Amino acid sequence: MQSKNITRSQELFQQAQSLLPGGVDSPVRAFRSVGSQPLFIDRGEGAYVYDVDGNRYLDYVLSWGPLILGHANHDISRVICTTAQKGTSFGAPIPLELELARRVMGFYPSMERVRFVNSGTEATMSAIRLARAFTHRDLIIKFEGCYHGHTDSFLVQAGSGVATLGLPDSPGVPTVTANQTLIAPFNDLDAVKAIFQSYPHQIAAIIVEPVAGNMGVVPPVEGFLEGLRGLTEEFGALLIFDEVMTGFRVHPGGAQTLYNIKPDLTTLGKVIGGGVPVGAFGGRQAIMDLIAPAGPVYQAGTFSGNPLAMAAGVETLRILENPIVWENLEARSKQLKDGVLSILRKKALNYHLQSAGTMFTLFFTENPVSNWASASLANREKYAQFFRNMLDYGVYLAPSQFEAGFLSSMHGEHEILLTLEAIEQSLV
Ligand code: HOZ
C-alpha cells in the first residue's frame, strides 16, 4: 500500500507552525507520538472524513467522541441551520435549554438538576468546586491515567495528551493546587481506602472516568465502582462520575446505568452537543442547589446553553431515544471486536483489544491493561507503525496509543469489513 499524497496538508501544517503553538489548537491533534504530521480536514460525511488533498478516511476519531451519529447528519445540520437563522447567541434563557435538560435527565435520572456549560473541562472544573463547597473540604482523589480536562487540579498524572506527550505534571500548575489532588491507581480499591484512612475528614470527592478512556479503554474491574460508592458514603465524600467520554457511549445511560451505580454528580459533554461545543454537570438537587443563583457557588458563561449546542443536542438525543439506533451500534461494535480478535488469533499476536460499548483500544501489549502502569507498558512504536499503516489504508485512528476509538451509527457492516481488511494488512 502506497502512502497517500498529503502535500496540501503538509503545506498548511508548515504555515500553521508560525501561527499556532505546535501548529495546532489542541496537542492530541499533532500526530507527534505517531511520528507523523496532522491531516487538515476539509469535510466529513457519515463515517468518513476527507482531507484537503481529497483523500477519504474511515473515521474512528469522530471529533474525539461526540459524533455518535456520524459527520454532517442531515437532521442535526438542518436544526443547526434553522436555529442559526433565528440568532446564534442571546446570553439569555431559551426554551431549548429546558428541552435538552429534560432529555438528558431522561437518560440520566441521577441528574436531578443540570447546568449547561461549553466544554467537558468546564463541567469537571465546576463539579469539583461544587463538591468542595458542599462538603467544606478541599482534597480530591483522581486516578492515574484518567483525564478530566485541563483544569489545574486535574493536570496531575493525567491521561490523554498529557500521557501521550509524557508530561506527568504541567508547569504552571501551582504546587499548592496539585497537592490538593491525591492520586490512586485505577481499579485499586485498597489504595483508595488507604487514602481515605490517611485523610478521613478532608476528602471532598472522588472523580473518576467510570470506564477509563483517556489511557486507552480500561473497564472497571468487578466491585471497583461499587467500592468507590461505598467508601465515599462511609467517609462523607461525593462520588463524581466523569461521563464526558462514556456518556451515551458505553450505554445510552452511561456507565452509571451499565454498572447500576448512582453517583452524586455527573459530568457530560461530547455527545450531548451533537458536534457543537457543550458540557454539562448535574446531580442530586441538594448539591446542585448550591450553584448560583440558587446558591453561593459561582459558575457562569456567556455562551452557556447557547442555541446551536442546545438544538444539536436535542436532535441527537431525540434520535438516540430510538432503541434501534443503540442496537445497531452494539451490533457493529461486536462485529468489529469479533473480527479483530479473530485476526489477532490468526496472526498469533497476543495484543489486547479492550472495549466498552462503542469505545475500543487495541493495546500493543501482551498483558491485559487494568491501570496506567499496565497501559504504559504498551509498545508505542508498534502502535505508531500500525497507525500509519491504517492511514495508508484509509482508516483514521486516534494518533495515540492512549486514546479510545469510537464508532458511529454510520459505520455499517461494509465499513467494518473495510476496517478489518485494513487491520489484517496493517498488523505486522
Ligand atoms: N478529550 C479528548 C482526549 N481524550 C480530546 C480533546 C483534546 O484534548 O483535544
Tab-separated table of C-alpha atoms and ligand atoms in Angstrom:
chain	number	residue	atom	x	y	z
A	1	MET	CA	0.000	0.000	0.000
A	2	GLN	CA	1.395	3.358	-1.052
A	3	SER	CA	1.407	6.367	1.210
A	4	LYS	CA	-1.201	8.932	0.295
A	5	ASN	CA	-0.429	12.292	-1.253
A	6	ILE	CA	-0.867	14.782	1.589
A	7	THR	CA	1.011	17.716	0.062
A	8	ARG	CA	-1.621	20.342	0.867
A	9	SER	CA	-1.885	19.186	4.498
A	10	GLN	CA	1.906	19.399	4.756
A	11	GLU	CA	1.933	22.933	3.353
A	12	LEU	CA	-0.803	24.059	5.730
A	13	PHE	CA	0.939	22.468	8.711
A	14	GLN	CA	4.112	24.297	7.748
A	15	GLN	CA	2.208	27.608	7.772
A	16	ALA	CA	0.394	26.669	10.985
A	17	GLN	CA	3.724	26.395	12.851
A	18	SER	CA	4.165	30.154	12.574
A	19	LEU	CA	0.599	30.889	13.651
A	20	LEU	CA	-0.412	28.354	16.317
A	21	PRO	CA	1.828	26.816	19.029
A	22	GLY	CA	2.967	23.481	17.595
A	23	GLY	CA	0.725	24.158	14.604
A	24	VAL	CA	-2.468	23.003	16.360
A	25	ASP	CA	-5.123	24.168	18.795
A	26	SER	CA	-5.016	21.024	20.939
A	27	PRO	CA	-1.931	18.847	21.485
A	28	VAL	CA	-3.583	15.492	20.778
A	29	ARG	CA	-4.069	16.541	17.153
A	30	ALA	CA	-0.393	16.979	16.386
A	31	PHE	CA	0.422	13.322	15.483
A	32	ARG	CA	3.745	13.710	17.327
A	33	SER	CA	3.662	10.384	19.128
A	34	VAL	CA	2.941	8.525	15.890
A	35	GLY	CA	5.871	10.071	14.034
A	36	SER	CA	3.751	11.887	11.507
A	37	GLN	CA	2.012	15.197	10.944
A	38	PRO	CA	-1.639	16.079	11.075
A	39	LEU	CA	-4.056	15.927	8.209
A	40	PHE	CA	-6.032	19.083	7.572
A	41	ILE	CA	-9.655	18.134	7.207
A	42	ASP	CA	-11.895	19.588	4.543
A	43	ARG	CA	-15.208	17.894	5.313
A	44	GLY	CA	-16.957	14.913	6.820
A	45	GLU	CA	-19.817	12.758	5.623
A	46	GLY	CA	-21.301	9.872	7.586
A	47	ALA	CA	-18.488	7.592	8.722
A	48	TYR	CA	-15.876	9.330	6.562
A	49	VAL	CA	-13.677	12.426	6.619
A	50	TYR	CA	-11.964	13.973	3.587
A	51	ASP	CA	-8.664	15.791	3.898
A	52	VAL	CA	-7.682	18.900	1.951
A	53	ASP	CA	-5.811	16.725	-0.579
A	54	GLY	CA	-9.035	14.868	-1.383
A	55	ASN	CA	-8.166	11.616	0.452
A	56	ARG	CA	-11.042	9.807	2.116
A	57	TYR	CA	-10.680	8.136	5.515
A	58	LEU	CA	-12.978	5.945	7.537
A	59	ASP	CA	-13.080	7.910	10.772
A	60	TYR	CA	-12.767	6.317	14.231
A	61	VAL	CA	-11.814	9.579	15.956
A	62	LEU	CA	-15.186	11.238	15.296
A	63	SER	CA	-14.020	14.531	16.797
A	64	TRP	CA	-12.850	12.569	19.868
A	65	GLY	CA	-16.236	11.047	20.566
A	66	PRO	CA	-19.131	13.463	20.020
A	67	LEU	CA	-20.213	12.317	16.557
A	68	ILE	CA	-22.166	9.216	17.531
A	69	LEU	CA	-24.446	9.784	14.520
A	70	GLY	CA	-21.542	10.390	12.146
A	71	HIS	CA	-20.460	13.520	10.291
A	72	ALA	CA	-22.925	16.075	8.944
A	73	ASN	CA	-26.043	14.149	9.972
A	74	HIS	CA	-28.872	15.658	7.911
A	75	ASP	CA	-31.299	16.169	10.789
A	76	ILE	CA	-28.681	17.762	13.011
A	77	SER	CA	-27.355	20.010	10.242
A	78	ARG	CA	-30.909	21.089	9.480
A	79	VAL	CA	-31.723	22.090	13.069
A	80	ILE	CA	-28.395	23.903	13.393
A	81	CYS	CA	-29.164	25.923	10.247
A	82	THR	CA	-32.750	26.764	11.167
A	83	THR	CA	-31.682	27.676	14.701
A	84	ALA	CA	-28.805	29.858	13.448
A	85	GLN	CA	-31.218	31.778	11.235
A	86	LYS	CA	-33.016	32.897	14.395
A	87	GLY	CA	-29.790	34.009	16.112
A	88	THR	CA	-26.713	32.228	17.442
A	89	SER	CA	-26.445	33.537	20.994
A	90	PHE	CA	-28.552	35.613	23.324
A	91	GLY	CA	-26.933	35.270	26.741
A	92	ALA	CA	-30.490	34.799	27.980
A	93	PRO	CA	-32.683	31.757	28.678
A	94	ILE	CA	-34.150	29.905	25.691
A	95	PRO	CA	-36.773	27.120	25.612
A	96	LEU	CA	-34.296	24.652	24.089
A	97	GLU	CA	-32.332	24.535	27.364
A	98	LEU	CA	-35.353	23.042	29.086
A	99	GLU	CA	-35.864	20.524	26.328
A	100	LEU	CA	-32.263	19.351	26.419
A	101	ALA	CA	-32.285	19.244	30.232
A	102	ARG	CA	-35.412	17.026	30.197
A	103	ARG	CA	-33.888	14.691	27.643
A	104	VAL	CA	-30.566	14.460	29.500
A	105	MET	CA	-32.400	13.712	32.760
A	106	GLY	CA	-34.456	11.067	30.966
A	107	PHE	CA	-31.261	9.170	30.186
A	108	TYR	CA	-29.502	10.126	33.459
A	109	PRO	CA	-32.057	10.185	36.306
A	110	SER	CA	-29.284	10.751	38.863
A	111	MET	CA	-29.056	14.290	37.428
A	112	GLU	CA	-31.955	15.929	39.263
A	113	ARG	CA	-30.682	19.367	38.228
A	114	VAL	CA	-28.334	20.188	35.370
A	115	ARG	CA	-26.200	23.195	34.389
A	116	PHE	CA	-25.074	23.501	30.780
A	117	VAL	CA	-21.578	24.783	30.068
A	118	ASN	CA	-19.350	24.867	26.980
A	119	SER	CA	-16.885	22.020	27.374
A	120	GLY	CA	-16.087	18.920	29.386
A	121	THR	CA	-13.271	20.808	31.091
A	122	GLU	CA	-15.707	23.449	32.296
A	123	ALA	CA	-18.070	20.752	33.553
A	124	THR	CA	-15.447	18.910	35.639
A	125	MET	CA	-13.900	22.149	36.908
A	126	SER	CA	-17.301	23.342	38.119
A	127	ALA	CA	-18.292	19.967	39.572
A	128	ILE	CA	-15.196	19.852	41.737
A	129	ARG	CA	-15.777	23.408	43.014
A	130	LEU	CA	-19.307	22.412	43.900
A	131	ALA	CA	-18.165	19.241	45.677
A	132	ARG	CA	-15.683	21.251	47.738
A	133	ALA	CA	-18.351	23.775	48.696
A	134	PHE	CA	-20.895	21.096	49.586
A	135	THR	CA	-18.536	19.078	51.779
A	136	HIS	CA	-16.498	22.014	53.158
A	137	ARG	CA	-13.400	20.006	52.272
A	138	ASP	CA	-10.536	20.614	49.827
A	139	LEU	CA	-8.901	17.343	48.774
A	140	ILE	CA	-9.947	15.295	45.781
A	141	ILE	CA	-8.987	11.828	44.636
A	142	LYS	CA	-8.367	11.171	40.966
A	143	PHE	CA	-6.890	8.156	39.221
A	144	GLU	CA	-3.568	7.861	37.458
A	145	GLY	CA	-4.111	7.924	33.679
A	146	CYS	CA	-7.619	9.367	33.928
A	147	TYR	CA	-8.172	12.717	32.252
A	148	HIS	CA	-10.799	15.244	33.269
A	149	GLY	CA	-9.868	18.186	31.085
A	150	HIS	CA	-7.102	20.703	31.547
A	151	THR	CA	-8.073	22.461	34.782
A	152	ASP	CA	-5.130	22.869	37.190
A	153	SER	CA	-6.496	20.354	39.717
A	154	PHE	CA	-6.641	17.596	37.112
A	155	LEU	CA	-3.251	18.013	35.437
A	156	VAL	CA	-1.682	15.574	37.837
A	157	GLN	CA	-0.752	12.133	36.498
A	158	ALA	CA	-3.325	12.721	33.763
A	159	GLY	CA	-4.154	10.662	30.682
A	160	SER	CA	-4.927	11.723	27.090
A	161	GLY	CA	-2.433	14.184	25.558
A	162	VAL	CA	-0.655	14.586	28.889
A	163	ALA	CA	0.170	10.866	28.946
A	164	THR	CA	0.834	10.771	25.210
A	165	LEU	CA	3.412	13.542	25.487
A	166	GLY	CA	4.868	12.023	28.675
A	167	LEU	CA	4.138	15.037	30.900
A	168	PRO	CA	3.241	13.712	34.371
A	169	ASP	CA	2.518	17.235	35.593
A	170	SER	CA	2.205	20.584	33.869
A	171	PRO	CA	4.357	23.627	34.556
A	172	GLY	CA	2.107	26.491	35.570
A	173	VAL	CA	0.012	24.434	37.957
A	174	PRO	CA	0.745	25.807	41.443
A	175	THR	CA	2.204	23.155	43.749
A	176	VAL	CA	-0.350	24.117	46.328
A	177	THR	CA	-3.127	23.212	43.846
A	178	ALA	CA	-1.510	19.976	42.687
A	179	ASN	CA	-1.101	18.944	46.319
A	180	GLN	CA	-4.862	19.020	46.781
A	181	THR	CA	-5.203	16.194	44.257
A	182	LEU	CA	-4.471	12.746	45.653
A	183	ILE	CA	-3.680	10.014	43.162
A	184	ALA	CA	-4.595	6.326	43.226
A	185	PRO	CA	-4.115	3.634	40.596
A	186	PHE	CA	-7.314	2.936	38.627
A	187	ASN	CA	-9.023	-0.290	39.721
A	188	ASP	CA	-7.186	-0.336	43.064
A	189	LEU	CA	-9.740	-0.063	45.835
A	190	ASP	CA	-7.217	-0.755	48.597
A	191	ALA	CA	-5.196	2.291	47.538
A	192	VAL	CA	-8.314	4.463	47.691
A	193	LYS	CA	-9.169	3.090	51.107
A	194	ALA	CA	-5.678	3.855	52.366
A	195	ILE	CA	-6.006	7.466	51.174
A	196	PHE	CA	-9.325	7.853	52.970
A	197	GLN	CA	-7.787	6.409	56.126
A	198	SER	CA	-4.974	8.959	55.938
A	199	TYR	CA	-7.343	11.906	55.360
A	200	PRO	CA	-10.680	10.736	56.832
A	201	HIS	CA	-12.260	14.209	57.106
A	202	GLN	CA	-10.557	16.116	54.274
A	203	ILE	CA	-11.625	14.482	51.032
A	204	ALA	CA	-14.360	16.311	49.176
A	205	ALA	CA	-14.797	13.892	46.289
A	206	ILE	CA	-13.557	11.108	44.115
A	207	ILE	CA	-13.688	11.948	40.433
A	208	VAL	CA	-13.446	9.003	38.074
A	209	GLU	CA	-13.985	8.056	34.454
A	210	PRO	CA	-16.117	5.004	35.308
A	211	VAL	CA	-14.718	3.312	32.223
A	212	ALA	CA	-11.350	4.937	31.646
A	213	GLY	CA	-10.976	6.165	28.085
A	214	ASN	CA	-8.067	8.549	28.251
A	215	MET	CA	-5.333	5.950	28.796
A	216	GLY	CA	-6.984	3.835	26.128
A	217	VAL	CA	-10.139	1.955	27.110
A	218	VAL	CA	-9.863	0.356	30.556
A	219	PRO	CA	-13.093	-1.008	32.060
A	220	PRO	CA	-13.501	-1.137	35.843
A	221	VAL	CA	-12.836	-4.498	37.500
A	222	GLU	CA	-15.771	-6.087	39.269
A	223	GLY	CA	-16.565	-4.314	42.509
A	224	PHE	CA	-14.377	-1.249	41.841
A	225	LEU	CA	-17.143	1.286	41.221
A	226	GLU	CA	-19.314	-0.245	43.965
A	227	GLY	CA	-16.319	0.050	46.282
A	228	LEU	CA	-15.867	3.739	45.413
A	229	ARG	CA	-19.546	4.320	46.118
A	230	GLY	CA	-19.220	2.560	49.480
A	231	LEU	CA	-16.060	4.419	50.541
A	232	THR	CA	-17.410	7.845	49.600
A	233	GLU	CA	-20.554	7.163	51.613
A	234	GLU	CA	-18.554	5.871	54.558
A	235	PHE	CA	-16.247	8.913	54.635
A	236	GLY	CA	-18.779	11.611	53.717
A	237	ALA	CA	-17.252	12.449	50.322
A	238	LEU	CA	-19.025	12.810	46.970
A	239	LEU	CA	-18.674	10.464	44.038
A	240	ILE	CA	-18.339	12.233	40.678
A	241	PHE	CA	-18.660	10.195	37.507
A	242	ASP	CA	-16.935	11.970	34.642
A	243	GLU	CA	-19.023	10.642	31.775
A	244	VAL	CA	-17.887	13.227	29.247
A	245	MET	CA	-16.494	10.350	27.218
A	246	THR	CA	-18.586	7.368	28.405
A	247	GLY	CA	-21.927	9.204	28.285
A	248	PHE	CA	-24.105	7.604	25.556
A	249	ARG	CA	-21.031	5.648	24.520
A	250	VAL	CA	-20.830	2.623	26.852
A	251	HIS	CA	-24.629	2.615	27.204
A	252	PRO	CA	-27.238	5.280	26.389
A	253	GLY	CA	-27.485	5.882	30.145
A	254	GLY	CA	-23.702	5.891	30.541
A	255	ALA	CA	-21.573	3.787	32.850
A	256	GLN	CA	-23.875	4.611	35.762
A	257	THR	CA	-26.674	2.670	34.068
A	258	LEU	CA	-24.413	-0.071	32.753
A	259	TYR	CA	-22.987	-0.757	36.217
A	260	ASN	CA	-26.019	0.399	38.192
A	261	ILE	CA	-24.188	2.876	40.409
A	262	LYS	CA	-25.707	6.232	41.315
A	263	PRO	CA	-23.065	8.965	41.552
A	264	ASP	CA	-23.708	12.218	43.423
A	265	LEU	CA	-22.587	14.307	40.462
A	266	THR	CA	-22.126	13.545	36.766
A	267	THR	CA	-20.273	15.462	34.098
A	268	LEU	CA	-21.235	15.181	30.439
A	269	GLY	CA	-20.067	16.727	27.164
A	270	LYS	CA	-19.250	15.495	23.665
A	271	VAL	CA	-22.383	13.553	22.506
A	272	ILE	CA	-24.933	15.844	24.193
A	273	GLY	CA	-23.895	18.714	21.900
A	274	GLY	CA	-24.362	16.800	18.663
A	275	GLY	CA	-20.967	18.030	17.432
A	276	VAL	CA	-21.311	21.600	18.733
A	277	PRO	CA	-19.246	22.657	21.810
A	278	VAL	CA	-21.063	21.794	25.042
A	279	GLY	CA	-20.661	20.399	28.527
A	280	ALA	CA	-22.969	19.784	31.454
A	281	PHE	CA	-22.818	18.837	35.083
A	282	GLY	CA	-25.613	17.773	37.338
A	283	GLY	CA	-26.693	15.551	40.186
A	284	ARG	CA	-28.564	15.494	43.436
A	285	GLN	CA	-30.776	18.533	43.849
A	286	ALA	CA	-29.484	19.279	47.351
A	287	ILE	CA	-25.978	19.636	45.924
A	288	MET	CA	-26.898	21.421	42.701
A	289	ASP	CA	-28.952	23.996	44.572
A	290	LEU	CA	-25.682	25.432	45.844
A	291	ILE	CA	-24.945	26.707	42.330
A	292	ALA	CA	-25.504	30.437	41.771
A	293	PRO	CA	-28.013	31.988	41.588
A	294	ALA	CA	-29.842	29.245	43.566
A	295	GLY	CA	-26.879	29.192	45.970
A	296	PRO	CA	-23.484	30.806	46.566
A	297	VAL	CA	-21.161	28.676	44.380
A	298	TYR	CA	-20.294	30.826	41.398
A	299	GLN	CA	-20.368	29.414	37.893
A	300	ALA	CA	-21.192	31.347	34.723
A	301	GLY	CA	-20.677	31.611	30.944
A	302	THR	CA	-21.653	33.905	28.073
A	303	PHE	CA	-22.301	31.012	25.687
A	304	SER	CA	-23.679	28.509	28.222
A	305	GLY	CA	-26.854	26.900	26.923
A	306	ASN	CA	-26.363	28.546	23.544
A	307	PRO	CA	-28.987	27.841	20.881
A	308	LEU	CA	-26.786	25.926	18.447
A	309	ALA	CA	-25.498	23.419	21.013
A	310	MET	CA	-28.921	23.022	22.584
A	311	ALA	CA	-30.607	22.430	19.232
A	312	ALA	CA	-27.973	19.964	18.023
A	313	GLY	CA	-28.081	18.200	21.410
A	314	VAL	CA	-31.871	17.904	21.469
A	315	GLU	CA	-31.879	16.448	17.963
A	316	THR	CA	-29.098	13.985	18.783
A	317	LEU	CA	-30.807	12.745	21.924
A	318	ARG	CA	-34.150	12.560	20.120
A	319	ILE	CA	-32.557	10.213	17.591
A	320	LEU	CA	-30.794	8.200	20.317
A	321	GLU	CA	-34.106	7.667	22.105
A	322	ASN	CA	-34.931	5.162	19.355
A	323	PRO	CA	-33.580	1.866	20.780
A	324	ILE	CA	-32.807	0.557	17.302
A	325	VAL	CA	-30.011	3.111	16.957
A	326	TRP	CA	-28.221	1.704	20.003
A	327	GLU	CA	-28.916	-1.911	18.982
A	328	ASN	CA	-27.222	-1.254	15.643
A	329	LEU	CA	-24.289	0.495	17.289
A	330	GLU	CA	-23.818	-2.500	19.579
A	331	ALA	CA	-24.074	-4.952	16.681
A	332	ARG	CA	-21.380	-3.107	14.701
A	333	SER	CA	-19.166	-2.802	17.779
A	334	LYS	CA	-19.437	-6.565	18.240
A	335	GLN	CA	-18.670	-7.206	14.567
A	336	LEU	CA	-15.528	-5.081	14.868
A	337	LYS	CA	-14.448	-6.673	18.124
A	338	ASP	CA	-15.013	-10.272	16.941
A	339	GLY	CA	-13.205	-9.505	13.705
A	340	VAL	CA	-10.166	-8.004	15.430
A	341	LEU	CA	-9.944	-10.901	17.884
A	342	SER	CA	-10.044	-13.380	15.032
A	343	ILE	CA	-7.252	-11.511	13.185
A	344	LEU	CA	-5.125	-11.474	16.343
A	345	ARG	CA	-5.636	-15.236	16.755
A	346	LYS	CA	-4.831	-15.922	13.102
A	347	LYS	CA	-1.636	-13.893	13.314
A	348	ALA	CA	-0.781	-15.336	16.742
A	349	LEU	CA	-0.482	-11.834	18.143
A	350	ASN	CA	-1.249	-11.616	21.826
A	351	TYR	CA	-2.222	-7.934	21.834
A	352	HIS	CA	-5.152	-6.794	23.938
A	353	LEU	CA	-8.298	-5.363	22.461
A	354	GLN	CA	-10.265	-3.608	25.197
A	355	SER	CA	-13.705	-2.190	24.618
A	356	ALA	CA	-16.871	-0.926	26.225
A	357	GLY	CA	-19.979	-0.207	24.160
A	358	THR	CA	-18.903	1.915	21.206
A	359	MET	CA	-15.369	2.636	22.506
A	360	PHE	CA	-12.303	0.485	21.909
A	361	THR	CA	-8.491	0.407	22.084
A	362	LEU	CA	-6.069	-2.142	20.705
A	363	PHE	CA	-3.214	-2.160	23.193
A	364	PHE	CA	0.136	-3.273	21.804
A	365	THR	CA	0.985	-5.212	24.916
A	366	GLU	CA	0.720	-8.854	25.839
A	367	ASN	CA	-0.658	-8.103	29.302
A	368	PRO	CA	-4.250	-7.135	29.988
A	369	VAL	CA	-4.498	-3.457	30.853
A	370	SER	CA	-6.180	-2.547	34.135
A	371	ASN	CA	-4.494	0.749	35.055
A	372	TRP	CA	-1.900	3.259	33.875
A	373	ALA	CA	1.048	1.099	34.984
A	374	SER	CA	-0.063	-1.687	32.646
A	375	ALA	CA	-1.217	0.684	29.861
A	376	SER	CA	2.143	2.408	29.801
A	377	LEU	CA	3.869	-0.915	29.011
A	378	ALA	CA	2.270	-0.871	25.556
A	379	ASN	CA	4.703	-0.639	22.666
A	380	ARG	CA	4.221	2.897	21.342
A	381	GLU	CA	6.469	2.407	18.316
A	382	LYS	CA	4.392	-0.578	17.191
A	383	TYR	CA	1.219	1.447	17.663
A	384	ALA	CA	2.726	4.307	15.649
A	385	GLN	CA	3.578	1.972	12.777
A	386	PHE	CA	0.105	0.435	12.912
A	387	PHE	CA	-1.482	3.898	12.942
A	388	ARG	CA	0.500	4.983	9.861
A	389	ASN	CA	-0.301	1.754	8.022
A	390	MET	CA	-4.004	2.145	8.785
A	391	LEU	CA	-3.932	5.698	7.480
A	392	ASP	CA	-2.427	4.456	4.240
A	393	TYR	CA	-5.349	2.007	4.008
A	394	GLY	CA	-7.750	4.890	4.546
A	395	VAL	CA	-8.631	4.346	8.214
A	396	TYR	CA	-8.194	7.239	10.620
A	397	LEU	CA	-7.497	6.143	14.206
A	398	ALA	CA	-6.576	8.230	17.232
A	399	PRO	CA	-2.952	9.383	16.858
A	400	SER	CA	-2.004	7.906	20.227
A	401	GLN	CA	-1.938	4.515	21.911
A	402	PHE	CA	-3.571	6.140	24.932
A	403	GLU	CA	-6.905	7.177	23.461
A	404	ALA	CA	-10.156	5.471	22.541
A	405	GLY	CA	-11.552	4.700	19.110
A	406	PHE	CA	-15.261	5.457	18.582
A	407	LEU	CA	-17.991	4.093	16.322
A	408	SER	CA	-20.909	5.989	14.867
A	409	SER	CA	-24.295	4.845	13.641
A	410	MET	CA	-22.952	5.458	10.113
A	411	HIS	CA	-20.330	2.730	10.473
A	412	GLY	CA	-22.248	-0.052	8.718
A	413	GLU	CA	-21.319	-3.673	8.020
A	414	HIS	CA	-19.430	-2.612	4.906
A	415	GLU	CA	-17.305	-0.071	6.816
A	416	ILE	CA	-16.453	-2.638	9.482
A	417	LEU	CA	-15.379	-5.139	6.815
A	418	LEU	CA	-13.158	-2.479	5.208
A	419	THR	CA	-11.667	-1.739	8.615
A	420	LEU	CA	-10.963	-5.400	9.317
A	421	GLU	CA	-9.230	-5.796	5.952
A	422	ALA	CA	-7.083	-2.754	6.750
A	423	ILE	CA	-6.239	-4.135	10.208
A	424	GLU	CA	-5.284	-7.508	8.736
A	425	GLN	CA	-2.853	-5.788	6.361
A	426	SER	CA	-1.580	-3.246	8.869
A	427	LEU	CA	-0.744	-5.525	11.777
A	428	VAL	CA	2.794	-6.680	11.164
B	1	HOZ	N1	-10.743	14.919	25.343
B	1	HOZ	C1	-10.160	14.284	24.201
B	1	HOZ	C2	-8.982	13.486	24.594
B	1	HOZ	N2	-9.284	12.223	25.002
B	1	HOZ	C3	-9.763	15.155	23.083
B	1	HOZ	C4	-9.821	16.606	23.227
B	1	HOZ	C5	-8.485	17.230	23.112
B	1	HOZ	O1	-7.720	17.111	24.071
B	1	HOZ	O2	-8.237	17.833	22.085
